[in-house]
Short mmCIF file of C-alpha atoms and ligand atoms in Angstrom, two decimals:
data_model
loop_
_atom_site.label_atom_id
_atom_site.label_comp_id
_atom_site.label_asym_id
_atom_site.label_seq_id
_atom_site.Cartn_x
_atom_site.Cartn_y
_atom_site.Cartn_z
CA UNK A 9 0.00 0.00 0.00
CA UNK A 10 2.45 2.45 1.12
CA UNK A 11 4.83 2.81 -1.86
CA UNK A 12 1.88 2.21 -4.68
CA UNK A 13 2.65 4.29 -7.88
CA UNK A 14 -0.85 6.59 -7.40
CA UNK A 15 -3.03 7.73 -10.06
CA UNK A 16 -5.26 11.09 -10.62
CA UNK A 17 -8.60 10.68 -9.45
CA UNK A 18 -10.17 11.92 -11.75
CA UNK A 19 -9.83 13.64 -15.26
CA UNK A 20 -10.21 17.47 -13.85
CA UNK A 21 -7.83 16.28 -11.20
CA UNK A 22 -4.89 16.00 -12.84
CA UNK A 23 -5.73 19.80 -15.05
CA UNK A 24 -6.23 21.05 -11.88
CA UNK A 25 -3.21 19.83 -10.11
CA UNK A 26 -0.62 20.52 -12.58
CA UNK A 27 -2.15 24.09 -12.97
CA UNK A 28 -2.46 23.93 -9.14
CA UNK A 29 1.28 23.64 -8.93
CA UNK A 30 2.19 26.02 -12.18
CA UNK A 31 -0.05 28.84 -10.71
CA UNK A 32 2.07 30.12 -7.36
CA UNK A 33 3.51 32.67 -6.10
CA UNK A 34 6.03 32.61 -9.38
CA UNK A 35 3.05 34.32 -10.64
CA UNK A 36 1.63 36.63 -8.50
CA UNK A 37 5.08 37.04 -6.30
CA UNK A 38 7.68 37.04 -9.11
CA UNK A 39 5.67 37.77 -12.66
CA UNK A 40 4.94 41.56 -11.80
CA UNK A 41 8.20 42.49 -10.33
CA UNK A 42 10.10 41.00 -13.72
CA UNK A 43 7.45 42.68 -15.70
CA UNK A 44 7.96 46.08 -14.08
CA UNK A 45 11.89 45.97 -13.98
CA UNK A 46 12.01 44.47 -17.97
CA UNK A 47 10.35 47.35 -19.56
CA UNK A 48 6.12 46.13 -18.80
CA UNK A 49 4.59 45.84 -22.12
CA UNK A 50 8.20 44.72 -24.02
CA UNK A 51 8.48 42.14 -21.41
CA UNK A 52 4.37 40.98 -21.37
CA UNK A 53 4.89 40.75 -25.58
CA UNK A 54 8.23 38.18 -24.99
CA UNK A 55 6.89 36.27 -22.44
CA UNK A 56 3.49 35.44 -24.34
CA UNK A 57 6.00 34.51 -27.36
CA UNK A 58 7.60 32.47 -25.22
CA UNK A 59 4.98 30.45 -23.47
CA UNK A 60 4.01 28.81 -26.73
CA UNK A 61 6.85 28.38 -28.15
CA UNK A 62 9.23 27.10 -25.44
CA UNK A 63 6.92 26.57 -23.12
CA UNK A 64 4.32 24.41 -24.39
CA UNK A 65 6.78 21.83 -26.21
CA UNK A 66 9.01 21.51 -23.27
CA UNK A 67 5.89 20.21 -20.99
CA UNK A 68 4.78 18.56 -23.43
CA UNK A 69 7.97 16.62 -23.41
CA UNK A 70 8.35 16.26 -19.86
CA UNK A 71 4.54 14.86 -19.36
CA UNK A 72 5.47 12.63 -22.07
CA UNK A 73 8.36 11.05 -20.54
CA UNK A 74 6.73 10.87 -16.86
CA UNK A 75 3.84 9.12 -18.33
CA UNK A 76 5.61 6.71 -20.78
CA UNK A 77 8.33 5.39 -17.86
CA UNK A 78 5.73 5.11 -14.75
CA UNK A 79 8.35 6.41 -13.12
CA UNK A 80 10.02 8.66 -11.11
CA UNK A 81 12.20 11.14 -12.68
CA UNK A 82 15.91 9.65 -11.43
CA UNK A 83 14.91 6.34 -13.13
CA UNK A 84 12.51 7.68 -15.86
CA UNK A 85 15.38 8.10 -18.11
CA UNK A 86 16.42 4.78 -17.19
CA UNK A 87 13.35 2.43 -17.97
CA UNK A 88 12.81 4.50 -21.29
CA UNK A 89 16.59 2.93 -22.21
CA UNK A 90 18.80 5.57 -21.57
CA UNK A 91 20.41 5.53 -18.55
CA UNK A 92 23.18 8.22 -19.92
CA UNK A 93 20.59 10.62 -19.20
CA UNK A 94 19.88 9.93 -15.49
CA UNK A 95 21.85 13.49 -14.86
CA UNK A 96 18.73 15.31 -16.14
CA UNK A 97 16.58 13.95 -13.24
CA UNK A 98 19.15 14.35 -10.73
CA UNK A 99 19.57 17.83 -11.98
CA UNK A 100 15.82 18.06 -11.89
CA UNK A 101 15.24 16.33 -8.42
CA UNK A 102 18.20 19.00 -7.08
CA UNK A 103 16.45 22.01 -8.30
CA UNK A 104 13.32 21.05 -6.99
CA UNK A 105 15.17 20.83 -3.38
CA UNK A 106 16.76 24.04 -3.22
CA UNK A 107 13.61 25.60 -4.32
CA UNK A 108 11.43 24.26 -1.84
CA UNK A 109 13.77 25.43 0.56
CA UNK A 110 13.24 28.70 -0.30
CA UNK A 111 9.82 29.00 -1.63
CA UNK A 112 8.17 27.54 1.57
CA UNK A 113 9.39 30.10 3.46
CA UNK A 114 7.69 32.50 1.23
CA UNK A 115 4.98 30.54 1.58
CA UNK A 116 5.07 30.94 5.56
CA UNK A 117 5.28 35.13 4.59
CA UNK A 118 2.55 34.45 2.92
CA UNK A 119 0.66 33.19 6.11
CA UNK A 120 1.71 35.97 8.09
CA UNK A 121 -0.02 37.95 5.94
CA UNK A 122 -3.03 36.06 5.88
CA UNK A 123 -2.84 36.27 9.60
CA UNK A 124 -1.87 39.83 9.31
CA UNK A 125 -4.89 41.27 7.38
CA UNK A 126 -6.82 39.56 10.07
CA UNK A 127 -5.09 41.05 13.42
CA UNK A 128 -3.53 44.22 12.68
CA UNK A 129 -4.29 45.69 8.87
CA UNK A 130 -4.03 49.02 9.70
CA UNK A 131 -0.56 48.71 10.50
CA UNK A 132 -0.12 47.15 7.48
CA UNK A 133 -1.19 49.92 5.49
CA UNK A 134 0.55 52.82 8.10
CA UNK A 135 3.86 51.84 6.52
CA UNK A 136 3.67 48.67 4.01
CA UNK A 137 7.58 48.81 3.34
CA UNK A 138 8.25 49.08 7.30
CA UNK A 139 5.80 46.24 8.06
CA UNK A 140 7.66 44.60 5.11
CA UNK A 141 11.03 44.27 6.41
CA UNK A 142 9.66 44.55 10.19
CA UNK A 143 8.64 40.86 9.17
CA UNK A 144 11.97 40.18 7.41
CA UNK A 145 13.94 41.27 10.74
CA UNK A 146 14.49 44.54 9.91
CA UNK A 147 13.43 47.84 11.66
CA UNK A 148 14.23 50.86 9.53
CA UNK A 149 13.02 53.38 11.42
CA UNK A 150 16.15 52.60 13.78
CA UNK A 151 18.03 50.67 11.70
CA UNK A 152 18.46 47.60 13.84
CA UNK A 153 17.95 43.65 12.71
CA UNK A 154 17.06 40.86 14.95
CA UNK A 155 16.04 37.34 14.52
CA UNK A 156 12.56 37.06 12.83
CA UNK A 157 10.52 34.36 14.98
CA UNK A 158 7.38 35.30 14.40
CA UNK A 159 7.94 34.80 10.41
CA UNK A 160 9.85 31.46 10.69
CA UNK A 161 7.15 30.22 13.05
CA UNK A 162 5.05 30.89 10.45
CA UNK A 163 7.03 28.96 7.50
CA UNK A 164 6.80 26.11 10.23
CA UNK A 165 3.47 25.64 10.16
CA UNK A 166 3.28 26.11 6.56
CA UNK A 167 5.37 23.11 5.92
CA UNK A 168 3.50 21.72 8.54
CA UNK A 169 0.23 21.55 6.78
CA UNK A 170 2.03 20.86 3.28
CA UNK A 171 3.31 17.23 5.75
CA UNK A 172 0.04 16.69 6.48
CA UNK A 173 -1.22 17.10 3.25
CA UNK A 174 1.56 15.05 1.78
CA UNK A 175 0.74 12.40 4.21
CA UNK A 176 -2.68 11.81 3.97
CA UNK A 177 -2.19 11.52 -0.06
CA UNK A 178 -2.30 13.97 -2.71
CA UNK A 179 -5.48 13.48 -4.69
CA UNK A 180 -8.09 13.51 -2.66
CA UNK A 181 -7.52 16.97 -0.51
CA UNK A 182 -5.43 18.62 -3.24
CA UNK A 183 -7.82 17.53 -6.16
CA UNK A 184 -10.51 18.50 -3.95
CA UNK A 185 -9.26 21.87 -2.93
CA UNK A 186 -8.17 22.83 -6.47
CA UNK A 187 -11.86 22.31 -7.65
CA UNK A 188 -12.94 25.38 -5.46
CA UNK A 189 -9.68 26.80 -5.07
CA UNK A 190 -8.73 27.87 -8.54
CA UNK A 191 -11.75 29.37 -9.52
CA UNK A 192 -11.77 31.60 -6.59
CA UNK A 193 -8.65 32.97 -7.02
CA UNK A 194 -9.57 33.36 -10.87
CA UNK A 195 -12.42 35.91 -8.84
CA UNK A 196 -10.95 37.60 -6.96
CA UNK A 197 -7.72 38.42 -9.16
CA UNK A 198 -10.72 39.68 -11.47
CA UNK A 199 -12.07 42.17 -8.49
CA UNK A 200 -8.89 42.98 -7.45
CA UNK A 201 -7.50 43.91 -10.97
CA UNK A 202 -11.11 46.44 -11.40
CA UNK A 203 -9.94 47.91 -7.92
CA UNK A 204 -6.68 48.20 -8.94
CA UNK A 205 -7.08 49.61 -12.40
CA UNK A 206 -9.46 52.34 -11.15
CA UNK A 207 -7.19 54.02 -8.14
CA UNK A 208 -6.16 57.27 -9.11
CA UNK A 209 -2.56 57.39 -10.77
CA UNK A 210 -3.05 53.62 -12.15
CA UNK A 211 -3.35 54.70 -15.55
CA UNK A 212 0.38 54.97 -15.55
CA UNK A 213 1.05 51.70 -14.43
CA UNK A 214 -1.67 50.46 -17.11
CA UNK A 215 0.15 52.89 -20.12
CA UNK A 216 3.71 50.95 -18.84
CA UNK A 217 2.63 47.43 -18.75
CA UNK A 218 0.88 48.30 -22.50
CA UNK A 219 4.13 49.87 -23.99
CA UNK A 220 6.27 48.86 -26.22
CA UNK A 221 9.35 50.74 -24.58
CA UNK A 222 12.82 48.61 -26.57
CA UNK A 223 15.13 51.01 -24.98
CA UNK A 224 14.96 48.95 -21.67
CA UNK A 225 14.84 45.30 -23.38
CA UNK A 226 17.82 43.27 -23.31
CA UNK A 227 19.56 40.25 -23.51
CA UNK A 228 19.25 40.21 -19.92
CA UNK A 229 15.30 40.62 -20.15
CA UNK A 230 14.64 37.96 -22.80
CA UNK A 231 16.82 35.71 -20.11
CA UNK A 232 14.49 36.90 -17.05
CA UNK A 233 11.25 36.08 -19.21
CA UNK A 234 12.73 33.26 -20.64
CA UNK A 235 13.29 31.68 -16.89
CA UNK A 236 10.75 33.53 -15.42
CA UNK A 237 8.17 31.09 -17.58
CA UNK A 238 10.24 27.85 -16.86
CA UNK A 239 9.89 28.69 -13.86
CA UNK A 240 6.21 29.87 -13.23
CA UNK A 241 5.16 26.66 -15.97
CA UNK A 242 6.90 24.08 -12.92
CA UNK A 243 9.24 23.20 -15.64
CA UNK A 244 12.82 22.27 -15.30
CA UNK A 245 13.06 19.75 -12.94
CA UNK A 246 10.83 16.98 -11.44
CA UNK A 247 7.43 18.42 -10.99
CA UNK A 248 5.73 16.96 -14.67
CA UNK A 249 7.71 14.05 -15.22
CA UNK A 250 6.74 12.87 -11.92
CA UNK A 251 3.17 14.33 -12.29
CA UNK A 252 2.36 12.81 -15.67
CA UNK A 253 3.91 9.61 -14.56
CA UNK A 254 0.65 9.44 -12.33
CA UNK A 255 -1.05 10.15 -15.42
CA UNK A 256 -3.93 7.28 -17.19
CA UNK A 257 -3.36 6.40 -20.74
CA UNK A 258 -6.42 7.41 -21.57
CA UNK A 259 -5.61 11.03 -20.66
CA UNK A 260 -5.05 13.70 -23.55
CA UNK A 261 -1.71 15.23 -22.86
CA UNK A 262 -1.41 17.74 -25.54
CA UNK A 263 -5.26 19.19 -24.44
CA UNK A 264 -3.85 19.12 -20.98
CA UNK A 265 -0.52 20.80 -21.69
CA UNK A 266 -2.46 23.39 -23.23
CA UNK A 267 -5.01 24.53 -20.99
CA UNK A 268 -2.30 24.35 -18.47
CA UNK A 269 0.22 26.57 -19.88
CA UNK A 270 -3.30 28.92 -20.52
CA UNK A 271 -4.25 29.34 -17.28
CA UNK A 272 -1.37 29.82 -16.10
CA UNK A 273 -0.24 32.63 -18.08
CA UNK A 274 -3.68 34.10 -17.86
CA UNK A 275 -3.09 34.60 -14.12
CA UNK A 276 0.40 35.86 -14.25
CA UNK A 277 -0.47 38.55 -17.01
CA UNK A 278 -3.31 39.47 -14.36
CA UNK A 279 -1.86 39.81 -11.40
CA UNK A 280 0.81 42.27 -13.45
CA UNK A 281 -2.01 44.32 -14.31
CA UNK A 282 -2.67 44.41 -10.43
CA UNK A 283 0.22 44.87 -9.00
CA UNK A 284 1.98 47.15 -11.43
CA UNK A 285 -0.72 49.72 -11.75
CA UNK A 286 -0.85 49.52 -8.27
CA UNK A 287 2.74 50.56 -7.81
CA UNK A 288 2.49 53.38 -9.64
CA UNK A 289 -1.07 54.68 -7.60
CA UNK A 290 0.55 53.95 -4.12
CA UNK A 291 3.83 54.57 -4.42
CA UNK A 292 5.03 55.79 -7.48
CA UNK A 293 7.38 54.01 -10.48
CA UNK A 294 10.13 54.02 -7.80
CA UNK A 295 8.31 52.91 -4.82
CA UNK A 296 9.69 49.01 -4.53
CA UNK A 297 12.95 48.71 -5.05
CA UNK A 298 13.15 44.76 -4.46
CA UNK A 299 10.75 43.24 -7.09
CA UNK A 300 10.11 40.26 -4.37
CA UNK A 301 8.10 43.15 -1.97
CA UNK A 302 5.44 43.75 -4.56
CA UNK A 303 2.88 41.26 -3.77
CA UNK A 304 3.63 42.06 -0.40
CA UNK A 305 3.82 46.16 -0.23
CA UNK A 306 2.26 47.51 -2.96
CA UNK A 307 -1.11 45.64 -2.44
CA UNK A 308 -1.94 47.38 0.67
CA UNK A 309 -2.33 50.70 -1.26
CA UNK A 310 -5.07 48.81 -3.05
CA UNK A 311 -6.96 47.37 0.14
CA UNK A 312 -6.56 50.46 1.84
CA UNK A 313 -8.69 51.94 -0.63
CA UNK A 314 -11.42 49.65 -1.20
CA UNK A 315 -14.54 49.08 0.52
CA UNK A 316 -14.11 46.36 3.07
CA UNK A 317 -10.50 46.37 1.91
CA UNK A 318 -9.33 44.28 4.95
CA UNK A 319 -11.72 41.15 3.97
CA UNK A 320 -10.44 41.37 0.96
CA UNK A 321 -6.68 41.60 1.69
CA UNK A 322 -7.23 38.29 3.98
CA UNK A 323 -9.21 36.79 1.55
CA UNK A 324 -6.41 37.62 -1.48
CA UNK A 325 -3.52 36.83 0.76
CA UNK A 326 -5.58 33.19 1.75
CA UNK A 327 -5.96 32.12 -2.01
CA UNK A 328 -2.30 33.21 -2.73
CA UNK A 329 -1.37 30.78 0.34
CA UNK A 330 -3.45 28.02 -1.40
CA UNK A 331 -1.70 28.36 -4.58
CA UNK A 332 1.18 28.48 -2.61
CA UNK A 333 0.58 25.24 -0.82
CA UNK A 334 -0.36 23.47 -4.04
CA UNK A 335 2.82 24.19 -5.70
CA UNK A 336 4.86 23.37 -2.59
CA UNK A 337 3.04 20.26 -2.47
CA UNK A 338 4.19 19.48 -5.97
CA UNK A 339 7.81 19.82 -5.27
CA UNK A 340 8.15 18.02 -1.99
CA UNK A 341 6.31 15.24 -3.75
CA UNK A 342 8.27 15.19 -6.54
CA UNK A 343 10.99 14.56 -3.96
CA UNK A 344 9.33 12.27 -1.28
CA UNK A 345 8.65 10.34 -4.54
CA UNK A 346 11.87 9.56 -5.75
CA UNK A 347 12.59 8.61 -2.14
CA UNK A 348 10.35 6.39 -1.60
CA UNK A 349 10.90 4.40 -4.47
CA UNK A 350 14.18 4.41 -5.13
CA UNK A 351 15.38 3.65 -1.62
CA UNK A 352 11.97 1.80 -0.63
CA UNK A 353 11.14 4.69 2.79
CA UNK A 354 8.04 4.50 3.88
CA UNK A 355 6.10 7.78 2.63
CA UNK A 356 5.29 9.66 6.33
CA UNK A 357 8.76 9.56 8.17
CA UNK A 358 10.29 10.70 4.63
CA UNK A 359 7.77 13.37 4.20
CA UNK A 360 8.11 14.40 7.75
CA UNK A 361 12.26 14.35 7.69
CA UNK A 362 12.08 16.23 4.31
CA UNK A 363 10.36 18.52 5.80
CA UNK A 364 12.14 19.59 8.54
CA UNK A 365 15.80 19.59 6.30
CA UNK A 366 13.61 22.26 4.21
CA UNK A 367 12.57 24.21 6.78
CA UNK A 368 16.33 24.55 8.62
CA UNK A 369 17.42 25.26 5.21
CA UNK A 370 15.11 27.73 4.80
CA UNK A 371 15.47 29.62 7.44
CA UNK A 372 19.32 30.87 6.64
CA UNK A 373 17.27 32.53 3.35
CA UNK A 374 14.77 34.30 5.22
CA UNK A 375 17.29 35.25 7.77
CA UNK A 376 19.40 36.37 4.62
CA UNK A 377 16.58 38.49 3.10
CA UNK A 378 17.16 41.54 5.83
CA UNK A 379 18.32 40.08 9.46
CA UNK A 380 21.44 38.91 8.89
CA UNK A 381 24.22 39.37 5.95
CA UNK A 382 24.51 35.80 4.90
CA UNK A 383 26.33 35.89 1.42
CA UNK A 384 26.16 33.07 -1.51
CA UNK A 385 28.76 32.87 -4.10
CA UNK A 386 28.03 33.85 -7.83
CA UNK A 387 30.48 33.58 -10.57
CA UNK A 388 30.33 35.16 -13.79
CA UNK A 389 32.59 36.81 -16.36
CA UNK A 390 31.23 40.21 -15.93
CA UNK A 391 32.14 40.57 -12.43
CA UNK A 392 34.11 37.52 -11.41
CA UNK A 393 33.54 36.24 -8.18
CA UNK A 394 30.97 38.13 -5.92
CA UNK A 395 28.82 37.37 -2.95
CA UNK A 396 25.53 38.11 -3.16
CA UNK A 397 23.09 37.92 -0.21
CA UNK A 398 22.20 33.97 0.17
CA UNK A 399 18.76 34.61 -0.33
CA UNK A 400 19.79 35.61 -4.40
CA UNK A 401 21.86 33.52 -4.78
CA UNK A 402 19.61 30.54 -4.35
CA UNK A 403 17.20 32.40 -6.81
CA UNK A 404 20.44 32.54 -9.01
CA UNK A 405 21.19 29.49 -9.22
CA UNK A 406 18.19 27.54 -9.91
CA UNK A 407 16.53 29.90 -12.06
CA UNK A 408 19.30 31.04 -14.07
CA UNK A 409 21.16 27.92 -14.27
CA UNK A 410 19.95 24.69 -12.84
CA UNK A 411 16.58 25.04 -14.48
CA UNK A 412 17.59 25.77 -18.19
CA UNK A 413 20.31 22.82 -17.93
CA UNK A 414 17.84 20.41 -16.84
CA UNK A 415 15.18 21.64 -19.03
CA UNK A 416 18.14 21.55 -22.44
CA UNK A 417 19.25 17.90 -21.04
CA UNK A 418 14.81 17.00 -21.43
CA UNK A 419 14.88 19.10 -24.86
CA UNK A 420 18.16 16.71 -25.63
CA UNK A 421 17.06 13.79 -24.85
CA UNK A 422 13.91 13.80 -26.44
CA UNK A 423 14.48 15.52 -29.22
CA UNK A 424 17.47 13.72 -30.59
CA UNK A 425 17.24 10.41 -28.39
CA UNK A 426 13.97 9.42 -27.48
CA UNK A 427 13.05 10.88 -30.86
CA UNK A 428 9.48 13.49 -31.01
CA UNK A 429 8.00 10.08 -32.29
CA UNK A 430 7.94 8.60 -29.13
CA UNK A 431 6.37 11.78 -27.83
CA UNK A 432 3.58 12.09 -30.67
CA UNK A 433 2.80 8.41 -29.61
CA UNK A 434 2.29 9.27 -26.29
CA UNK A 435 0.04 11.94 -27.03
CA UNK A 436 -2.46 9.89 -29.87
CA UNK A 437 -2.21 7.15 -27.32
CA UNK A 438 -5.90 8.40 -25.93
CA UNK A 439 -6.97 7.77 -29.79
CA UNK A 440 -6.30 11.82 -31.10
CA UNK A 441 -4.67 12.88 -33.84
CA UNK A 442 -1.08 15.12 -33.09
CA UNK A 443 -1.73 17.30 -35.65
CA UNK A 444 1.70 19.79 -35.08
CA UNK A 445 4.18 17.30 -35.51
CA UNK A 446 6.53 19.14 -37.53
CA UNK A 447 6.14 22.60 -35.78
CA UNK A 448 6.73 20.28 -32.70
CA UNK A 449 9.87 18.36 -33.63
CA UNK A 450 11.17 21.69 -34.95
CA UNK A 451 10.89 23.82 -31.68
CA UNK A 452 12.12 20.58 -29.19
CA UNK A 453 15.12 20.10 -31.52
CA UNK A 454 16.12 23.18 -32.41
CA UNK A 455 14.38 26.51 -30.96
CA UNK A 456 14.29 25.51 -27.18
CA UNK A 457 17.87 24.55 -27.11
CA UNK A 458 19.56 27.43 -28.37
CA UNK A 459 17.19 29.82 -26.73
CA UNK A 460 18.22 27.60 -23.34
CA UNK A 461 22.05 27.90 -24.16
CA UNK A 462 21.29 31.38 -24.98
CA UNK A 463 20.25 31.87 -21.35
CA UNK A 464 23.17 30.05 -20.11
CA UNK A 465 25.85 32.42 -22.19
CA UNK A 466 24.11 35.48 -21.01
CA UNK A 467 23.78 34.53 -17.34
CA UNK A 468 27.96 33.61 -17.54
CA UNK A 469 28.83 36.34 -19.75
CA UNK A 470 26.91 39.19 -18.56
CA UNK A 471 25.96 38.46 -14.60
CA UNK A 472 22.94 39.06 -13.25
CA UNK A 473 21.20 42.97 -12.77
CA UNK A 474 19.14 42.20 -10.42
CA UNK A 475 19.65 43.31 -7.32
N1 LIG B 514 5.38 27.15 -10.85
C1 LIG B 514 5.33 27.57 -9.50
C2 LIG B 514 5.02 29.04 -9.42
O1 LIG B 514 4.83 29.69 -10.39
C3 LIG B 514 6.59 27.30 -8.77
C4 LIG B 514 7.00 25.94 -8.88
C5 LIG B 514 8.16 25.66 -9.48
C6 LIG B 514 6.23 24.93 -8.42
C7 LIG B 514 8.53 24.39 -9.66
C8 LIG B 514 6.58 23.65 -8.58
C9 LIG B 514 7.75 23.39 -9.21
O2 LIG B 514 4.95 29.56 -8.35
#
């Protein structure tokens, strides 16, 4: 019973859980930051090129190889007959580590918040930024840092539920909870983004995220969007190979990678039509200087101003924990599942040791965000050696450069290895007809790889700008 290879309830389940663990805080957290900082509407025009283009084929290709090995992704590459490639998973499986480390810490921010909008929002909204880094460990007002208790307390509980979740089995609570879930955050993005759009001074925001300003596009943006939709689309490392391994034949996977990669984008582009515009109404184009305090600061201009504003921050700040918890859920199971079956652990004490490695790990990048100076090493040929704060660093390094290796070793492999056949036959297996073939087999073998390497040259060559 314990180490059974599960299956998707049912045929919304899986939609829902693979857009349940694309649509996180990448989207509402990261997207709008990266959107503001690489020019708004220049940036929005690139990323919905690339979403299609790189995006689509790459999950397809991932789903593909999950669902034709059974398997986890160490030893998918394995029972398809290419053991060679076993690098890609570990690269994957790594990845998907170091950012659960780091995003379920977020995700306990995100439950202060939640907790915040209940107890105390008009401190919130007295001084956002303060409240901000108050959180973080950080008191401006006399510049002083301590240790933030209250905050890791917080990302302890969060991981908490994601164990217990984890625990009790994925489909039936997640599949359940996405069913309601999802929608309502579809809603209230929708309200919020009419609140947003009408404070006074949004138009701004609205006129930046619609232009077409070159001048502040380069090779460093098209890098940002190009890992900013790896990243928000769960690709990259373990998350679809291991989710479309619990995938029925029966299942349409090219339908599935569609509506996916849809709805996922759809909420991104929304919340950057929220936040952004917001920005610029509360506190002006150079209000934020972190792109990671957006979601966080420049929302409570927005619930400040709205009738019954507080409910409304709670109940924004609860659906962004959900989507949180979904995708966290994802990535620890993508790891408790290679654990399990490749070294035969039972599920709960794995789960529950997991955990807790996350969570100590974690805390050294929240502590690194404001409360104490912990540095990470970065090398490239811009700058040489630096030392970043930790907390970039781990950004760094998975986004910029663990996630496009894995995700060219999976464009590799199956376009010149496993062959795009073995793909299309995947996908007519529910009885379909693949009818893109060609553009397919053209953008797997040729397009997403030199686009990835492109990111890789840039993020040696050139370093990173973000600060
Ligand atoms: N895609 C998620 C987001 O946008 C993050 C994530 C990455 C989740 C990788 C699972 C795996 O927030």
């Amino acid at each position: 019973m314990e180490n059974k290879r599960a299956q998707w309830g049912s045929k919304l389940g899986f939609i829902l859980a693979a857009a349940g663990s694309a649509i996180g805080l990448g989207n509402i957290w990261k997207f709008p930051g990266k959107a503001f900082e690489g020019g708004g509407g220049a940036f929005l025009l690139m990323y919905l090129l690339i979403v299609p283009l790189l995006g689509m084929p790459v999950m397809l290709s991932e789903l593909s190889v999950g669902r034709a090995s059974q398997s986890n992704v160490v030893d998918a590459f394995k029972k398809l007959g290419h053991k060679g490639y076993s690098w890609v998973g570990w690269m994957g499986w790594t990845v998907a580590f170091i950012i659960t480390c780091y995003y379920s810490h977020v995700g306990g921010w995100v439950l202060r918040y939640v907790a915040s909008y209940v107890v105390e929002p008009r401190r919130v909204y007295g001084d956002p930024l303060g409240y901000f880094y108050g959180m973080l460990g950080y008191d401006p007002a006399a510049d002083a840092t301590f240790m933030p208790w209250t905050v890791i307390l917080f990302a302890f509980l969060f991981l908490a539920i994601c164990a217990v979740v984890i625990i009790k089995g994925v489909e039936g609570g997640i599949e359940k909870f996405n069913k309601v879930g999802m929608p309502a955050l579809f809603v209230i993005l929708v309200i919020l983004f009419v609140r947003a759009a009408t404070l006074p001074g949004a138009g701004e925001g609205i006129r930046y995220m619609l232009s077409l300003d070159w001048g502040k596009v380069t090779p460093q943006t098209f890098l940002i969007a190009l890992s900013q939709a790896f990243y928000s689309l769960s690709l990259g490392m373990s998350i679809m190979v291991t989710y479309g391994s619990y995938l029925p034949k029966e299942e349409n996977i090219g339908k599935n990678t569609f509506l996916v990669c849809t709805m996922d984008t759809l909420v991104a582009v929304l919340a950057g039509f929220i936040v952004v515009p917001a920005v610029f109404a509360t506190l002006g184009p150079d209000g934020v200087g972190k792109g990671g305090g957006f979601a966080f600061v420049s929302l409570a201009g927005v619930f400040e101003h709205m009738p019954g504003g507080a409910f409304f921050g709670f109940l924004f700040y609860l659906l962004l924990l959900f989507a949180a918890l979904t995708s966290t859920v994802s990535l620890i199971e993508g790891i408790v599942a290679f654990l399990t079956e490749r070294k035969g652990w039972r599920r709960t004490p794995t789960t529950i040791v997991t955990c807790a490695i996350l969570f100590l790990i974690g805390c050294l990048y929240t502590c690194s965000q404001a409360a104490f100076p912990l540095k990470g090493v970065w090398f490239d040929f811009a700058n040489g050696v630096t030392f970043p704060p930790l907390c970039d660093a781990m950004e760094f390094l998975t986004d910029r450069i663990m996630i496009p290796l894995c995700a060219l070793g999976t464009c590799f492999f199956v376009g010149w290895v496993w062959k795009p056949e073995s793909v299309v036959a995947e996908v007519e297996r529910c009885g379909v007809k693949f009818r893109l073939v060609r553009t397919y087999s053209f953008l797997i073998r040729f397009v997403a790889p030199a686009a990835i390497v492109a990111i890789l040259l840039v993020s040696l060559l050139t370093g990173t700008t973000l600060s």
